[in-house]
PDB file of C-alpha atoms in Angstrom:
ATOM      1  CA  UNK A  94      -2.451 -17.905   1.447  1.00  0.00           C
ATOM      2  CA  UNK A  95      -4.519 -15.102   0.919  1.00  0.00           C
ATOM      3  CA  UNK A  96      -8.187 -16.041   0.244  1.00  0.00           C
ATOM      4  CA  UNK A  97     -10.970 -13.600  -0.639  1.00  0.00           C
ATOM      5  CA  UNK A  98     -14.676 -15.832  -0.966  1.00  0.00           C
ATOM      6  CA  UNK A  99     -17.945 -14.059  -2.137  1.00  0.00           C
ATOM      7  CA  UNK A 100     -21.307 -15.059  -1.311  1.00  0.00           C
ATOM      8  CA  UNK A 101     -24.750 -13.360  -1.837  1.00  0.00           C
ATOM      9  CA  UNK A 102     -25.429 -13.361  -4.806  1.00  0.00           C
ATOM     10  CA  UNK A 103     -28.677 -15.004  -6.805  1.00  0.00           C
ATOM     11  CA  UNK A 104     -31.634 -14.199  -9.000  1.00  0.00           C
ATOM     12  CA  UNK A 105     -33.750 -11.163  -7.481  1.00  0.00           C
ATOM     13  CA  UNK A 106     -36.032  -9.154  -9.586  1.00  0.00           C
ATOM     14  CA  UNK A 107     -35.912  -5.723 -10.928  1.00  0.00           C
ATOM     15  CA  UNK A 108     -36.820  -3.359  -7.608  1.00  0.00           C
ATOM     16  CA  UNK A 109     -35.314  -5.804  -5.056  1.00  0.00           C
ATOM     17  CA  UNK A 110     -32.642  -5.808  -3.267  1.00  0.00           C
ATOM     18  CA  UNK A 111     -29.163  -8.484  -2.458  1.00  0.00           C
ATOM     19  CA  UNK A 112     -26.332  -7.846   0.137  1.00  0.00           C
ATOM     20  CA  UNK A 113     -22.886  -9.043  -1.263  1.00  0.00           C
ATOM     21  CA  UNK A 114     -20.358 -10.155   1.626  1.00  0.00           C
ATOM     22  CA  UNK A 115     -16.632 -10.350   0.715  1.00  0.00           C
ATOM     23  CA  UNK A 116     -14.577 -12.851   3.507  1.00  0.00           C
ATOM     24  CA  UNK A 117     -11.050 -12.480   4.096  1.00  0.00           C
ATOM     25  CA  UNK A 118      -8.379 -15.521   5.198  1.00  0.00           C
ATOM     26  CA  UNK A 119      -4.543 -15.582   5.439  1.00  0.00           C
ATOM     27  CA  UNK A 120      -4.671 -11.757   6.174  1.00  0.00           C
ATOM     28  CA  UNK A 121      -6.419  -8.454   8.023  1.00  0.00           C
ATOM     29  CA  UNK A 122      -8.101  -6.354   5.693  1.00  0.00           C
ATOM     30  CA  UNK A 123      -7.130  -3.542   8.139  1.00  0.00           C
ATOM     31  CA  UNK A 124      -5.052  -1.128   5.940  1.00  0.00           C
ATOM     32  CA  UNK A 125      -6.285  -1.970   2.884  1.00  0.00           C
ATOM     33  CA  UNK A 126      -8.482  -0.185   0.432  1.00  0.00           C
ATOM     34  CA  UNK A 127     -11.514  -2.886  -0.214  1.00  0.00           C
ATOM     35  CA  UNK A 128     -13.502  -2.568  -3.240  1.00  0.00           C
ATOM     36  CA  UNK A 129     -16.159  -4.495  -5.194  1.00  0.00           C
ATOM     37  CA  UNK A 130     -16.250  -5.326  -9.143  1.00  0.00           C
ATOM     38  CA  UNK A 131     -18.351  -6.875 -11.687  1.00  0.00           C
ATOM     39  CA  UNK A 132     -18.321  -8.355 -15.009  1.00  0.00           C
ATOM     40  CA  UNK A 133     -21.337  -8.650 -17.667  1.00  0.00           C
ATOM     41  CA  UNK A 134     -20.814 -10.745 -20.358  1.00  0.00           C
ATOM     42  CA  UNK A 135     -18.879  -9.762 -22.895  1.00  0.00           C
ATOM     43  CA  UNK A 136     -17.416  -6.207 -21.146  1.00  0.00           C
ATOM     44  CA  UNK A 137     -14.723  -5.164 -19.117  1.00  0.00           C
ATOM     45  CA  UNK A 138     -14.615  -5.166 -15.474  1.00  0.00           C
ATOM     46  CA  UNK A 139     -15.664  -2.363 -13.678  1.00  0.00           C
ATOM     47  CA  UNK A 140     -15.274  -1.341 -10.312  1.00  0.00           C
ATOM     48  CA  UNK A 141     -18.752  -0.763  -8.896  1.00  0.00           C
ATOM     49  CA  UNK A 142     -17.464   0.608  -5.065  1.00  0.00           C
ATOM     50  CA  UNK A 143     -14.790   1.228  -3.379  1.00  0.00           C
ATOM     51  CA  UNK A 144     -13.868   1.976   0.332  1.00  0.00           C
ATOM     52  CA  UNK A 145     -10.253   3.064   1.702  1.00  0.00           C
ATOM     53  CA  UNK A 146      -8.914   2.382   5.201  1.00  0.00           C
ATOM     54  CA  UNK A 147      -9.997   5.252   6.500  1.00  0.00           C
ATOM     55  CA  UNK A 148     -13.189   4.498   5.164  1.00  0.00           C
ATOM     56  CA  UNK A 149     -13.289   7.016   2.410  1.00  0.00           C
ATOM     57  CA  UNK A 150     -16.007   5.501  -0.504  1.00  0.00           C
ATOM     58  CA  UNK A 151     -16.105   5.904  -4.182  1.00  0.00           C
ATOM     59  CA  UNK A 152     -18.888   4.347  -6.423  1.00  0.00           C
ATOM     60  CA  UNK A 153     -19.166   4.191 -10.105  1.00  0.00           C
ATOM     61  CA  UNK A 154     -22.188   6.411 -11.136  1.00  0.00           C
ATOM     62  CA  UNK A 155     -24.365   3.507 -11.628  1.00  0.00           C
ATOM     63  CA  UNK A 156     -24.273   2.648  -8.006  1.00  0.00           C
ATOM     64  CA  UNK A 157     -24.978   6.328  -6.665  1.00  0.00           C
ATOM     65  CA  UNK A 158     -27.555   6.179  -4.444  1.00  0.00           C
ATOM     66  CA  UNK A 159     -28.613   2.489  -4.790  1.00  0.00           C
ATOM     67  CA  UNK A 160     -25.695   0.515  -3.902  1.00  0.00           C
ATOM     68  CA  UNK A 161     -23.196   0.506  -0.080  1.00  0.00           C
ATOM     69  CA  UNK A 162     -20.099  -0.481   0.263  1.00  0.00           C
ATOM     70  CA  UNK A 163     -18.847  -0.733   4.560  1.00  0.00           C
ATOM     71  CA  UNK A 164     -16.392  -2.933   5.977  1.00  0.00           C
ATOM     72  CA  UNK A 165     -15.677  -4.303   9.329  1.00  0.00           C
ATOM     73  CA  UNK A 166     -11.887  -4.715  10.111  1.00  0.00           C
ATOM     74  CA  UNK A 167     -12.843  -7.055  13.215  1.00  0.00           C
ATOM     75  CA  UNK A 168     -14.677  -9.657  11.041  1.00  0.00           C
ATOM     76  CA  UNK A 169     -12.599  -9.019   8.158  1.00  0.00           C
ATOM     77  CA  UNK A 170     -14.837  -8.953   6.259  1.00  0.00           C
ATOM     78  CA  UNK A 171     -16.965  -5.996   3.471  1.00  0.00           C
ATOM     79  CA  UNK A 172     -20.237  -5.647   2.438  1.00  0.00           C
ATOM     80  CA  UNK A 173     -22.087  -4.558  -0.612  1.00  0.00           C
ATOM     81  CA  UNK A 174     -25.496  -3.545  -0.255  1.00  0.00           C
ATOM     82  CA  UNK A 175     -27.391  -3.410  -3.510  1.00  0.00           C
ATOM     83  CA  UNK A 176     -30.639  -1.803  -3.291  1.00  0.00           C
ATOM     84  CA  UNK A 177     -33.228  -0.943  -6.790  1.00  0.00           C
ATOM     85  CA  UNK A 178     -31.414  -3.528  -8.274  1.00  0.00           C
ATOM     86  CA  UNK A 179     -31.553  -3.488 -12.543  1.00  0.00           C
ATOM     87  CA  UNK A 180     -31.254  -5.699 -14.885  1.00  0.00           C
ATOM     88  CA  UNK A 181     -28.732  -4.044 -16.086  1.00  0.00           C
ATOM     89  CA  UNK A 182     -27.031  -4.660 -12.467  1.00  0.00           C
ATOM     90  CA  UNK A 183     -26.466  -8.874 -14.276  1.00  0.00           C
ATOM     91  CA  UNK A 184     -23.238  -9.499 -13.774  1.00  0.00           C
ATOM     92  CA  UNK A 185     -20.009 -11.410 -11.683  1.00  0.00           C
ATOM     93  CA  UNK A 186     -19.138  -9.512  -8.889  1.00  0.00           C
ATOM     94  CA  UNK A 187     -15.900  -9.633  -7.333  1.00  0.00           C
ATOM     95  CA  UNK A 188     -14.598  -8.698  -4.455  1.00  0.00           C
ATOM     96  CA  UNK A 189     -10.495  -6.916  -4.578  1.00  0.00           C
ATOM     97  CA  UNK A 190      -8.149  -6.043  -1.641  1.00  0.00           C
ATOM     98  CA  UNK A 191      -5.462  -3.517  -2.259  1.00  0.00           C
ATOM     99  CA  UNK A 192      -2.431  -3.101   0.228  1.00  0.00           C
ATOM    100  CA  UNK A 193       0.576  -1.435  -1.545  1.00  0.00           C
ATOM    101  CA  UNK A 194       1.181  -2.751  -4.380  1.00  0.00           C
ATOM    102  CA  UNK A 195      -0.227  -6.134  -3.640  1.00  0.00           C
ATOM    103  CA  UNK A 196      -3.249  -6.990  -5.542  1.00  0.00           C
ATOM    104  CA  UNK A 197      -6.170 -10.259  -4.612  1.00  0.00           C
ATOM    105  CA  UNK A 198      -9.402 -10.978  -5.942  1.00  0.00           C
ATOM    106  CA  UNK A 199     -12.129 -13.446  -5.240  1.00  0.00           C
ATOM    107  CA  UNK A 200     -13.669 -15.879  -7.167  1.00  0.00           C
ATOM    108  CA  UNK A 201     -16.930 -13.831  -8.056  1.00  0.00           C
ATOM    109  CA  UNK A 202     -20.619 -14.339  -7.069  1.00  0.00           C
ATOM    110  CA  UNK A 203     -23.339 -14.529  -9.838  1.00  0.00           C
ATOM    111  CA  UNK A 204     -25.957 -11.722  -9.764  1.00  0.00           C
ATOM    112  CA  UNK A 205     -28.886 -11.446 -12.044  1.00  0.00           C
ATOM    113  CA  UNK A 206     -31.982  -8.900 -11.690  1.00  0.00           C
ATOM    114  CA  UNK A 207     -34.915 -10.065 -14.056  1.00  0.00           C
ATOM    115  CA  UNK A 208     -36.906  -7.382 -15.650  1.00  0.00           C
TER     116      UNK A 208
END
């Protein structure tokens, strides 16, 4: 059984900074494209960063130049690093493997940045 557990998140103020780690079981993450999501209340999800296999990275526009995304195939495991965090940053983050057309999410970690 594929199992994809978040941890890292918490309450940090506006300015600071959290590192989101995304841990793998029942599978290697090598191959996949790894990415990381988040919810706010009362919106969609959207993805937030994204890294391939070949470790090719997209980020949403709001992440540009605050947040990283890296991933280490041996430890199956990927990383978010969220840096100048805002409170508009509040939200569940999730954590998504890709491979093919197989889809798996974690559970979500709870981040909120207080202004």
């Amino acid at each position: 059984q594929v199992q994809l557990v978040e941890s890292g998140g918490g309450v940090v103020q506006a300015g600071g900074s959290l590192r989101l780690s995304c841990a793998v079981s029942g599978t290697m993450i090598k191959g996949s494209t790894m990415g990381w999501y988040r919810q706010a209340p009362g919106k969609q999800r959207e993805m937030v960063a994204r890294i391939t296999k070949e470790e090719i990275t997209t980020y949403a526009d709001s992440a540009k130049g605050r947040f990283i995304i890296s991933r280490d195939d041996a430890k199956n495991t990927v990383d978010l690093q969220m840096n100048n965090l805002k409170p508009e940053d509040t939200a569940v983050y999730y954590c998504k493997r890709e491979y093919t057309f197989l889809v798996h999410w974690g559970q979500g970690t709870q981040v909120t940045v207080s202004s």
